[in-house]
Tab-separated table of C-alpha atoms in Angstrom:
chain	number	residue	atom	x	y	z
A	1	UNK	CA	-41.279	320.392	119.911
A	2	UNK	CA	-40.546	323.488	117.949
A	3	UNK	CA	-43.340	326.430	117.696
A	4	UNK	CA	-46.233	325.983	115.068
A	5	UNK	CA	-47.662	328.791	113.128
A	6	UNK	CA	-50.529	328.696	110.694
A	7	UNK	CA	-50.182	329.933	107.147
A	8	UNK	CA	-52.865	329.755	103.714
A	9	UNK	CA	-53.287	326.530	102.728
A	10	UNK	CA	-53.377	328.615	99.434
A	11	UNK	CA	-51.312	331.341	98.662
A	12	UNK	CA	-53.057	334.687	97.361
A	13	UNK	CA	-50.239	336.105	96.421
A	14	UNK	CA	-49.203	332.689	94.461
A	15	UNK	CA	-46.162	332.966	96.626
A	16	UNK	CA	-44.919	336.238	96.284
A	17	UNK	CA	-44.250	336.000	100.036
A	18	UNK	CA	-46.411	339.074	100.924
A	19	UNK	CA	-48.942	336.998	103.664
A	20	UNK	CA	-47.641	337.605	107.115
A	21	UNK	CA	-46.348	334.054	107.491
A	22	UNK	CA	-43.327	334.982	106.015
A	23	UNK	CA	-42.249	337.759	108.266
A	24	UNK	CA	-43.269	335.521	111.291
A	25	UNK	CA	-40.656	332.823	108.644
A	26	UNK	CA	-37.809	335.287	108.365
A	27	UNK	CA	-38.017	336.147	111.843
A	28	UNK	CA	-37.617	332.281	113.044
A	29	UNK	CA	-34.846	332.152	109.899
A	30	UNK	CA	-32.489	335.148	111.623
A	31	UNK	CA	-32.782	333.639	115.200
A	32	UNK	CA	-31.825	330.250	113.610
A	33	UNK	CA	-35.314	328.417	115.325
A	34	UNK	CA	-37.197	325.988	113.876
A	35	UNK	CA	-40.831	326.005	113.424
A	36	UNK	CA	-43.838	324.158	112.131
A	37	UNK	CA	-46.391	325.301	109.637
A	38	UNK	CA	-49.768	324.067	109.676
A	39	UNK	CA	-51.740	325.174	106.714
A	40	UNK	CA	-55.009	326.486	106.960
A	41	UNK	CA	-57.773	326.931	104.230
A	42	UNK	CA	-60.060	330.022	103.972
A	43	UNK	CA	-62.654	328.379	105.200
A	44	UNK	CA	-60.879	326.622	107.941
A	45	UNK	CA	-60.107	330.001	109.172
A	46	UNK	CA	-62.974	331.215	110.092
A	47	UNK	CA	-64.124	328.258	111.694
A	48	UNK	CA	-64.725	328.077	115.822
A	49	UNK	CA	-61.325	326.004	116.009
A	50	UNK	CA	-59.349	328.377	114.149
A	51	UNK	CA	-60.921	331.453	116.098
A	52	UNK	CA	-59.829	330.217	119.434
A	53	UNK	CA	-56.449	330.675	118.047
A	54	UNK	CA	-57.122	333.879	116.252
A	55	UNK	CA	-60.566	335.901	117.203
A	56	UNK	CA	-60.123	337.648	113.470
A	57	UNK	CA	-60.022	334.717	111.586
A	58	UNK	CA	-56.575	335.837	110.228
A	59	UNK	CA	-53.141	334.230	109.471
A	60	UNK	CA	-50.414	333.734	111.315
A	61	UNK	CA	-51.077	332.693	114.625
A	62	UNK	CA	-48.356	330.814	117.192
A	63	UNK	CA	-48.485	327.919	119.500
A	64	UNK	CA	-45.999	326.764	121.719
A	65	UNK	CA	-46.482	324.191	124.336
A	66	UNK	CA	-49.737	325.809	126.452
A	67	UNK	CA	-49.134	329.653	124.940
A	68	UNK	CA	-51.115	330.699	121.515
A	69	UNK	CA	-50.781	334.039	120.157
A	70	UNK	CA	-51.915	336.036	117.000
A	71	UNK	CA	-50.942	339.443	115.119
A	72	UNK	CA	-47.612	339.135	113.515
A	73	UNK	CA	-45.726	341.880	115.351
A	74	UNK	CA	-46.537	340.329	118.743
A	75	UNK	CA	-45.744	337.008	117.656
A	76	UNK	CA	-42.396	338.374	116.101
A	77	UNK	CA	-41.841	340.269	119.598
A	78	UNK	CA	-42.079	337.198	121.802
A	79	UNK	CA	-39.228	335.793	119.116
A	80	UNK	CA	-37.310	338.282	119.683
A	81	UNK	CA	-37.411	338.576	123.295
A	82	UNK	CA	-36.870	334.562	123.638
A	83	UNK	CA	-33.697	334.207	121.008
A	84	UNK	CA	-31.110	336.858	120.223
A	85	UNK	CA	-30.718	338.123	117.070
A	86	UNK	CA	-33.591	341.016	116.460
A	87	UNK	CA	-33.290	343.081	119.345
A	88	UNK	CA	-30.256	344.932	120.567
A	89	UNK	CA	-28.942	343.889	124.264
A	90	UNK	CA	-28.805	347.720	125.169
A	91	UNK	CA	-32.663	348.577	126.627
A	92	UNK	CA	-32.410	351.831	125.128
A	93	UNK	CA	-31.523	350.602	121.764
A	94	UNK	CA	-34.084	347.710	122.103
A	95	UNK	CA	-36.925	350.195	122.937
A	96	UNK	CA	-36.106	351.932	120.190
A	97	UNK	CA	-35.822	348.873	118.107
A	98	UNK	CA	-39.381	348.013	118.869
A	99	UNK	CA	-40.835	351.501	118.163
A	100	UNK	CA	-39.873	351.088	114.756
A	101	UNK	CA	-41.777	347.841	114.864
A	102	UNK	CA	-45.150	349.567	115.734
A	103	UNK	CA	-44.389	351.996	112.836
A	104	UNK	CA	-44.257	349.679	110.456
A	105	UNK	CA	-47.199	347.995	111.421
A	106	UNK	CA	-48.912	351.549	112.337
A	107	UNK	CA	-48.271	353.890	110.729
A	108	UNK	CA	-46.706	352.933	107.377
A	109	UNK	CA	-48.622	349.983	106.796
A	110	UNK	CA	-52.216	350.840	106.711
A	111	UNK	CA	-52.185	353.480	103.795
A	112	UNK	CA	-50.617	350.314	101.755
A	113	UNK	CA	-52.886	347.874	102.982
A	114	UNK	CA	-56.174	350.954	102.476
A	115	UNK	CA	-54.498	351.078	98.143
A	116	UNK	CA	-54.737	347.221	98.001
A	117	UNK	CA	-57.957	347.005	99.764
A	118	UNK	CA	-60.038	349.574	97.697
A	119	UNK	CA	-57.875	348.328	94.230
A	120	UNK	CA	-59.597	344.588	95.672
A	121	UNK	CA	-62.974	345.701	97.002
A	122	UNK	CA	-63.866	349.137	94.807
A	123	UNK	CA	-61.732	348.912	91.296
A	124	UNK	CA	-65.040	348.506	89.736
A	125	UNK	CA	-66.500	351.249	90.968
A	126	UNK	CA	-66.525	354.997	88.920
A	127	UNK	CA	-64.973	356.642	91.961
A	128	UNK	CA	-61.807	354.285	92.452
A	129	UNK	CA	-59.361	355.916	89.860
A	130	UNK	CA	-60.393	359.369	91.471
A	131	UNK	CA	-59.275	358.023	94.905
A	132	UNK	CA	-55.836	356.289	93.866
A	133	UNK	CA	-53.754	359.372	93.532
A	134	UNK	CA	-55.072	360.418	97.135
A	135	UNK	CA	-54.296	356.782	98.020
A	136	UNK	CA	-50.570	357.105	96.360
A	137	UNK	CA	-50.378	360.548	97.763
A	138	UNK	CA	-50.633	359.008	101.480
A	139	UNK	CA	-47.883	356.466	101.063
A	140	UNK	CA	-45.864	358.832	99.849
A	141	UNK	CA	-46.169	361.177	102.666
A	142	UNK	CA	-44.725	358.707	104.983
A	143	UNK	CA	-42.411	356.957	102.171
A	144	UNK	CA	-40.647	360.717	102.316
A	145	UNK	CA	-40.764	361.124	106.165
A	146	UNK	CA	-39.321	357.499	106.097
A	147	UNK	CA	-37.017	358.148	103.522
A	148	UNK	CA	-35.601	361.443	105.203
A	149	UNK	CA	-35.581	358.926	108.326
A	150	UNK	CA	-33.053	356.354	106.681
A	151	UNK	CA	-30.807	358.732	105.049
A	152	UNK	CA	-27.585	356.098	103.773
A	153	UNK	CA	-27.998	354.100	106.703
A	154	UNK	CA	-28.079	350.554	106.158
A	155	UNK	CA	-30.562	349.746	108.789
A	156	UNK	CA	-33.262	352.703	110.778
A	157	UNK	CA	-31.234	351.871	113.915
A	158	UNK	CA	-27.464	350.435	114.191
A	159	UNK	CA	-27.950	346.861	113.417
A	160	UNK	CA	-30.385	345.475	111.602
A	161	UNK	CA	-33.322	344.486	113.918
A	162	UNK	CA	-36.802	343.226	114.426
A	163	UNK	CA	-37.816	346.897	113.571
A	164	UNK	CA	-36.170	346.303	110.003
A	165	UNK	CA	-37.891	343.035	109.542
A	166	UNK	CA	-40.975	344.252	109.816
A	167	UNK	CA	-40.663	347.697	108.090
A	168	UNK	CA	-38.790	345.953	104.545
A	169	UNK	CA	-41.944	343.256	104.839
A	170	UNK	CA	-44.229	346.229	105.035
A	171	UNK	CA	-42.430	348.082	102.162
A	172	UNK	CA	-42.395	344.804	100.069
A	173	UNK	CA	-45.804	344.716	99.843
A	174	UNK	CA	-46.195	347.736	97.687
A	175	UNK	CA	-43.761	346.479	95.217
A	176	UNK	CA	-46.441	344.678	94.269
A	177	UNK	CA	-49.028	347.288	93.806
A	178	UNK	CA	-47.160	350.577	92.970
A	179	UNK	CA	-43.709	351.478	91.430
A	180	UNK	CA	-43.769	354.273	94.080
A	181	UNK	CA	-41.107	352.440	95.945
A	182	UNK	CA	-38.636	353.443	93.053
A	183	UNK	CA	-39.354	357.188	94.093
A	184	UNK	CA	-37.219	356.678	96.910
A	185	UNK	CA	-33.855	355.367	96.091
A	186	UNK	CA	-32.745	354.672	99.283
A	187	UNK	CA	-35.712	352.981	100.527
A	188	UNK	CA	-36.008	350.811	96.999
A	189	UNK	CA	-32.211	350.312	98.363
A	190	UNK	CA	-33.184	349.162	102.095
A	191	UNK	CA	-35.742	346.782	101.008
A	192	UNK	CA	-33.346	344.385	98.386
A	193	UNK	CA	-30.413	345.147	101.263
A	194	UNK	CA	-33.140	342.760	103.660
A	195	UNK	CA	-34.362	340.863	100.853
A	196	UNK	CA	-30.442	339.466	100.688
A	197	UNK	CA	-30.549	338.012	104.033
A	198	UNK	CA	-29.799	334.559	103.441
A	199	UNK	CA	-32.640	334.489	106.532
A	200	UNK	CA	-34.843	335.790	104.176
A	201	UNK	CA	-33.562	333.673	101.548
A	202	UNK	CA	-34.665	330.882	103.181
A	203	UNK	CA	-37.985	332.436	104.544
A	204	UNK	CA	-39.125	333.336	101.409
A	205	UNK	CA	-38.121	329.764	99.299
A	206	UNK	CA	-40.256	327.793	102.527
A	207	UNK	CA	-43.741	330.264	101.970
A	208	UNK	CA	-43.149	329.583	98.072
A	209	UNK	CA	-42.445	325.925	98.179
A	210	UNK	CA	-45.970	325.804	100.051
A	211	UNK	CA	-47.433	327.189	96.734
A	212	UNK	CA	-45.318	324.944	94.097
A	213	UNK	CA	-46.707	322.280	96.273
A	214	UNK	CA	-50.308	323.238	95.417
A	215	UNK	CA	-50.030	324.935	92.467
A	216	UNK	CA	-52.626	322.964	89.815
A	217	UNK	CA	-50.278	321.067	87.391
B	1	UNK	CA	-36.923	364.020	136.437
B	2	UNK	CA	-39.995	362.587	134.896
B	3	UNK	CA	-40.761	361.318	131.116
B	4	UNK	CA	-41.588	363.851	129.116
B	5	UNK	CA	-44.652	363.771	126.339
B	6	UNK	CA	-45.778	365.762	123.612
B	7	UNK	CA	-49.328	366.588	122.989
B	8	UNK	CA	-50.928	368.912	120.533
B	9	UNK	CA	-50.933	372.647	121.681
B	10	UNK	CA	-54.291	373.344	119.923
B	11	UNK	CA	-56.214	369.810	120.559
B	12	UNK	CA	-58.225	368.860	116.928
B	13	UNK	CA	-60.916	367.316	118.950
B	14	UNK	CA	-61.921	370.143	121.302
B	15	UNK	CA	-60.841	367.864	124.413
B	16	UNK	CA	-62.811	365.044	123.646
B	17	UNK	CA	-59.735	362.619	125.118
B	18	UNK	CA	-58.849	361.130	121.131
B	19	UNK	CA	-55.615	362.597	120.419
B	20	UNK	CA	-53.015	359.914	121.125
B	21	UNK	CA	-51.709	361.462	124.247
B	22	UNK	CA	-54.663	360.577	126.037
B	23	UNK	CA	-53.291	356.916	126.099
B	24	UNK	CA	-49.731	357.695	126.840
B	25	UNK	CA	-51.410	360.068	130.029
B	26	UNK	CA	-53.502	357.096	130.859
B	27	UNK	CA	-51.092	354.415	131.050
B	28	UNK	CA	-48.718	356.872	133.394
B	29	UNK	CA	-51.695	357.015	135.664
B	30	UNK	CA	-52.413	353.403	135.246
B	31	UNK	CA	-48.714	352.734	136.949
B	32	UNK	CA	-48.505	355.795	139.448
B	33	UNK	CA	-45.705	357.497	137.870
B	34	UNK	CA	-45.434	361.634	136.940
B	35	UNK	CA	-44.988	362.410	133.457
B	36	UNK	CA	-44.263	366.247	131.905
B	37	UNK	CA	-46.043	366.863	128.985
B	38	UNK	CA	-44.824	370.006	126.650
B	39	UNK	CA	-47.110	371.228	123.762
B	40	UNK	CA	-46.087	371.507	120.213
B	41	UNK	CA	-48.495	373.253	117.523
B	42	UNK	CA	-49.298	371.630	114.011
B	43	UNK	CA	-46.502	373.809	112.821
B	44	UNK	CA	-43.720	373.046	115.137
B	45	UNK	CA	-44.515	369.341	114.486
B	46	UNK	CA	-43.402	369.217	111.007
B	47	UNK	CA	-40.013	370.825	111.727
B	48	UNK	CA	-36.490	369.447	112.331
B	49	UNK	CA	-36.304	369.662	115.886
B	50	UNK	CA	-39.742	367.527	116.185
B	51	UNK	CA	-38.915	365.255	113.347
B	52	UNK	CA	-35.761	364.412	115.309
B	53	UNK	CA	-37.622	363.116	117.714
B	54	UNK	CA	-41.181	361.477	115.844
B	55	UNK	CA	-40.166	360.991	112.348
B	56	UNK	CA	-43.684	361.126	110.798
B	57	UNK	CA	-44.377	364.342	112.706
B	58	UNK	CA	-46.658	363.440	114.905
B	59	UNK	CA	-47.329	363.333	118.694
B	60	UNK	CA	-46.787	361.563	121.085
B	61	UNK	CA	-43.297	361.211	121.875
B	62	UNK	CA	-41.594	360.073	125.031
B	63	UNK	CA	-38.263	361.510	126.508
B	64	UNK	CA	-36.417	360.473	129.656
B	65	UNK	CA	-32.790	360.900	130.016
B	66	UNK	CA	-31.661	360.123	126.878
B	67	UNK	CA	-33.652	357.745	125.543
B	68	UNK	CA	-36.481	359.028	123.343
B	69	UNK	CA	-39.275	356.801	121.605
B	70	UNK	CA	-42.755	357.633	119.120
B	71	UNK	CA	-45.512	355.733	118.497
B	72	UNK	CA	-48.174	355.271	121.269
B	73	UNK	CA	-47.816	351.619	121.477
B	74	UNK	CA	-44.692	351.596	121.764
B	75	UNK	CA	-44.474	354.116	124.608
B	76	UNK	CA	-47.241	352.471	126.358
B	77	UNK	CA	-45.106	349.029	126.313
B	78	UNK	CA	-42.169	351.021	127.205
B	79	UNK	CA	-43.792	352.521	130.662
B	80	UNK	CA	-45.370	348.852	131.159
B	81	UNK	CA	-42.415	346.958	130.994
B	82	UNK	CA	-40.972	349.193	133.576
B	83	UNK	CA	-43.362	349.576	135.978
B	84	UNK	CA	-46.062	347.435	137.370
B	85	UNK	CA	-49.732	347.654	136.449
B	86	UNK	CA	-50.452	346.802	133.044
B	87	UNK	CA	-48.569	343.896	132.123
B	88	UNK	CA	-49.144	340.544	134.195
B	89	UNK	CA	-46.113	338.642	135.739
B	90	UNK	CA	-46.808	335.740	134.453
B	91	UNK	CA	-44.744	335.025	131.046
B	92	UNK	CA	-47.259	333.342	128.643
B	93	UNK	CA	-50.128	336.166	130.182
B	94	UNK	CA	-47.686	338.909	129.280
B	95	UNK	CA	-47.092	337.626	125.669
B	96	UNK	CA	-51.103	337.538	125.221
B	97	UNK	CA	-51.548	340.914	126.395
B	98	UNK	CA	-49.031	342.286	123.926
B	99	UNK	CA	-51.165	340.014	121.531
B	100	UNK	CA	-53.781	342.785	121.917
B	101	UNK	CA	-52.005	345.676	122.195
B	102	UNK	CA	-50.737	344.907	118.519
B	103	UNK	CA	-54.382	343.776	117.740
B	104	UNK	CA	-56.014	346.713	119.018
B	105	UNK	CA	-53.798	349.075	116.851
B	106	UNK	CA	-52.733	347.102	113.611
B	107	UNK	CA	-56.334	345.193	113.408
B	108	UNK	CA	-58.761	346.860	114.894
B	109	UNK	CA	-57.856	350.789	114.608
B	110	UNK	CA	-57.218	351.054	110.990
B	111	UNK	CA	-60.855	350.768	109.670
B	112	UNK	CA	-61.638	352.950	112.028
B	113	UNK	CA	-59.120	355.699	111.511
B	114	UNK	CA	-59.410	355.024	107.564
B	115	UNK	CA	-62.993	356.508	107.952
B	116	UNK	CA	-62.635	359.176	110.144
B	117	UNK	CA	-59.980	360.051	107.373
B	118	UNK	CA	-62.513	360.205	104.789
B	119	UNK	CA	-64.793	361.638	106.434
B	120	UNK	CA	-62.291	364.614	106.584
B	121	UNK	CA	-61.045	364.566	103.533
B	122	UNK	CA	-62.954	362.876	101.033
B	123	UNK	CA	-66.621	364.262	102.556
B	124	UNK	CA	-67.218	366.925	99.697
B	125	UNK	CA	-66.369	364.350	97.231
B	126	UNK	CA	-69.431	362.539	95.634
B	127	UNK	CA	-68.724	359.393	96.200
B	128	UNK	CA	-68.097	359.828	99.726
B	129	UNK	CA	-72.364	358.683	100.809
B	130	UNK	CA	-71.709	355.339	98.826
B	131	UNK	CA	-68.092	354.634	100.520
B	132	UNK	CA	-69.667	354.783	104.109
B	133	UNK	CA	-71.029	352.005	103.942
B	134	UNK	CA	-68.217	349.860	102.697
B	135	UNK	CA	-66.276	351.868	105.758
B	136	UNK	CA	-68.939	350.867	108.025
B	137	UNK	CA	-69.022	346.596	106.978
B	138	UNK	CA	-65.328	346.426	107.502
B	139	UNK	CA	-65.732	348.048	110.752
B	140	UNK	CA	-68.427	346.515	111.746
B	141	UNK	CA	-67.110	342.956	110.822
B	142	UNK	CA	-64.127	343.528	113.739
B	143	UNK	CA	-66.151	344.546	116.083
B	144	UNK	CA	-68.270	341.659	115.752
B	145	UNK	CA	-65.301	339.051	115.988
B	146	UNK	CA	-64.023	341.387	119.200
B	147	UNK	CA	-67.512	341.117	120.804
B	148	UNK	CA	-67.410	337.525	120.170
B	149	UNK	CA	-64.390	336.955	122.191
B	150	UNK	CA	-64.669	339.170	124.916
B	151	UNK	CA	-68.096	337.765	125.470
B	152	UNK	CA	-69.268	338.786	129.231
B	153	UNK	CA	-65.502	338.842	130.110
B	154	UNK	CA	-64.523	342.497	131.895
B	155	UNK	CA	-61.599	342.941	130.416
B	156	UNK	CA	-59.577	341.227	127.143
B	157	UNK	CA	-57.578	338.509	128.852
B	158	UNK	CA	-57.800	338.315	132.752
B	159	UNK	CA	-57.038	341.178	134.327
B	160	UNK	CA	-56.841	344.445	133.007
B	161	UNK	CA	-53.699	344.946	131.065
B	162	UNK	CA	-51.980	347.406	128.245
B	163	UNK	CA	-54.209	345.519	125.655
B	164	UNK	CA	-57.457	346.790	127.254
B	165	UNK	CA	-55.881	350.193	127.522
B	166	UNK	CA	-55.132	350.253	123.951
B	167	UNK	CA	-58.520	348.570	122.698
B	168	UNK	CA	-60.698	350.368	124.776
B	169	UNK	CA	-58.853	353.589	123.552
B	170	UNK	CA	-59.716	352.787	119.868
B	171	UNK	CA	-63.250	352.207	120.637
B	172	UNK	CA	-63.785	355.632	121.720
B	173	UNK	CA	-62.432	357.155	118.585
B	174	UNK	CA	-65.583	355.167	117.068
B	175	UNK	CA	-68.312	356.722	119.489
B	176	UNK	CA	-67.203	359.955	118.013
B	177	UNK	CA	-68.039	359.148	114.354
B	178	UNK	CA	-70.710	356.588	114.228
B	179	UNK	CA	-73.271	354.981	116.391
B	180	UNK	CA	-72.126	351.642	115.626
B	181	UNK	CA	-70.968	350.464	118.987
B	182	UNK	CA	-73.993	350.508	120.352
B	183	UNK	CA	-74.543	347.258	118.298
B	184	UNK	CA	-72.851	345.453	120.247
B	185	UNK	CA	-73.045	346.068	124.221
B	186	UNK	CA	-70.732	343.734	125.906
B	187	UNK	CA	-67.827	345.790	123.866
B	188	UNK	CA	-70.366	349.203	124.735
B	189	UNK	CA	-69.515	347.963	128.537
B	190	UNK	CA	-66.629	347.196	128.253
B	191	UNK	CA	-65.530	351.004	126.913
B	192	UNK	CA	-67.836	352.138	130.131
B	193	UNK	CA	-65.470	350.063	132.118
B	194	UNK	CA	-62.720	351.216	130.872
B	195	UNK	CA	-63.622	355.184	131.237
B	196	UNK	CA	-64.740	354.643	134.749
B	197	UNK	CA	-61.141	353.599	135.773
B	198	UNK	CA	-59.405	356.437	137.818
B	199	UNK	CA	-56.442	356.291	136.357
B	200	UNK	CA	-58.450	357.002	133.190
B	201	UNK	CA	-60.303	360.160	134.295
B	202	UNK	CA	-57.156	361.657	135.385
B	203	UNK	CA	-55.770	361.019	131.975
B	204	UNK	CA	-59.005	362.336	130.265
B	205	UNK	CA	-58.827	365.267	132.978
B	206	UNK	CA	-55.613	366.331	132.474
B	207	UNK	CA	-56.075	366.785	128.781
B	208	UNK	CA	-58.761	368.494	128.775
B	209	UNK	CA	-57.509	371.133	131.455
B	210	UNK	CA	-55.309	371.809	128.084
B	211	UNK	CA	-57.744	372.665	125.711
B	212	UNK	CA	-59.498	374.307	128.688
B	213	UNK	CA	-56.512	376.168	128.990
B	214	UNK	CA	-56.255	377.373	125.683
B	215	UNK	CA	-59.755	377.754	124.215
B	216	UNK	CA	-60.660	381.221	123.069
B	217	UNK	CA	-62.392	383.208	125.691
């Protein structure tokens, strides 16, 4: 039996493929694994059986035969060490590999995830168009240190790696919030150079087809 | 010769044991094994020859031959993978303690560090009495769901392990700014449990003797 992750029953992002099922998708879709979704609802999820699997009451969360794990970067890390294809065979370069996977996750991912949160959870308030341009100023801080980083390279590290995955998934997200991506050539570059992955291809038309499915006619 | 780390020259928090270096320290002592440490100041961190080696400009980073790595967790699963004492043998155990080394930093830490941020930079700012709150529920909602789980356990998952290190490590950041831990005493313990580990007063020991070192006379 292949693995079985959990993903929204219904979409937030009406399938734009920013919940972190995909990236736990794409990674499956580049070590050529199959998987099983089970969907979850909102409410399901933060329900005693869902919290055995996941003490947060988040999305995605892995089971395979007797193991269960949550958080998307470990789940994508046990991937990776079980099936080639996201981490170099060279320990050095597969350390290295992996530390870009905790900066993506973080350090360049919580200032994105802090803009969306507030423009949720505070837009009404007086104070919340005073705070977005310290918000945007944040992200942009590391965009440039990430930028300087990535220089032409295709990829932050020879080949294209777990470390990638996880940092163009992370970057993706504040397409969708901010055109501050477009500040950065290279990066705006680095994240349609992933996007093109026939991997992610096919990651990103199996999260949307959940939502077509649903979608209200 | 030994890893080398980097840790701040001037320490931010007086010696209180936050900066990340205290976790890097902690997990050497956790697996018996020297480590150098050499000092860079706020300045020197934002220059080339640092940004070669921690893009983001930031400390820690780990050199040892030449291989060199950033970001704590990443260092921390480094030294565990390569020497005994904070990952278990056991396959499926070692996946699930990786499973809260990533929760401890991408889940639970960034509420945390979000409002120590604020409190830094956003204090003089009027709204900053009404956004504590909102700080404080998102906070306060992960610890609940972490209390819940660890229940009367000692540590995370079995025995202690890299996850604990990291978790317990992002508690303490939170007795430093708020109260709010005391709300829940089984995680209150557990941080006590952690702190009274040998291996952890070395680590808090040894970077202290720093700022000890340094303080004005």
């Amino acid at each position: 039996m292949p693995a079985a992750i959990t993903a929204f029953e219904s979409s937030p992002d009406r399938g734009a493929g920013l919940a972190r099922d995909t990236r736990v998708r794409w990674a499956f879709e580049e070590v050529g694994q199959p998987y099983d979704v089970r969907l979850v609802s909102f409410k399901e999820m933060k329900e005693p059986a869902h919290l055995v699997l996941h003490p947060f009451g988040q999305i995605p969360t892995y089971e395979e035969g007797n193991l269960a794990l949550f958080e998307t970067g470990s789940i994508i890390l046990h991937i990776a060490e079980n099936h080639a294809g996201l981490l170099p065979a060279d320990s050095n370069a597969r350390a290295r590999a992996i530390t870009w996977m905790f900066a993506a996750l973080n350090t360049v991912e919580p200032p994105i995830v802090e803009r969306e949160a507030a423009s949720y959870m505070e837009r009404d308030n007086p104070w919340h168009k005073h705070r977005l341009p310290i918000m945007d100023d944040r992200i942009r801080t590391r965009l440039s240190q990430l930028s300087a980083r990535l220089g032409d390279a295709d990829w932050l590290d020879g080949a294209f790696s777990a470390g990638d995955l996880l940092m163009i998934s992370v970057l993706l997200r504040l397409r969708y919030s901010s055109p501050m991506l477009d500040e950065f050539p290279n990066l705006a570059t680095y994240v349609a150079r992933g996007e093109a992955r026939p991997a992610y291809q096919r990651a990103f038309a199996a999260q949307l087809a959940v939502f077509a499915d649903r979608a209200p006619n």
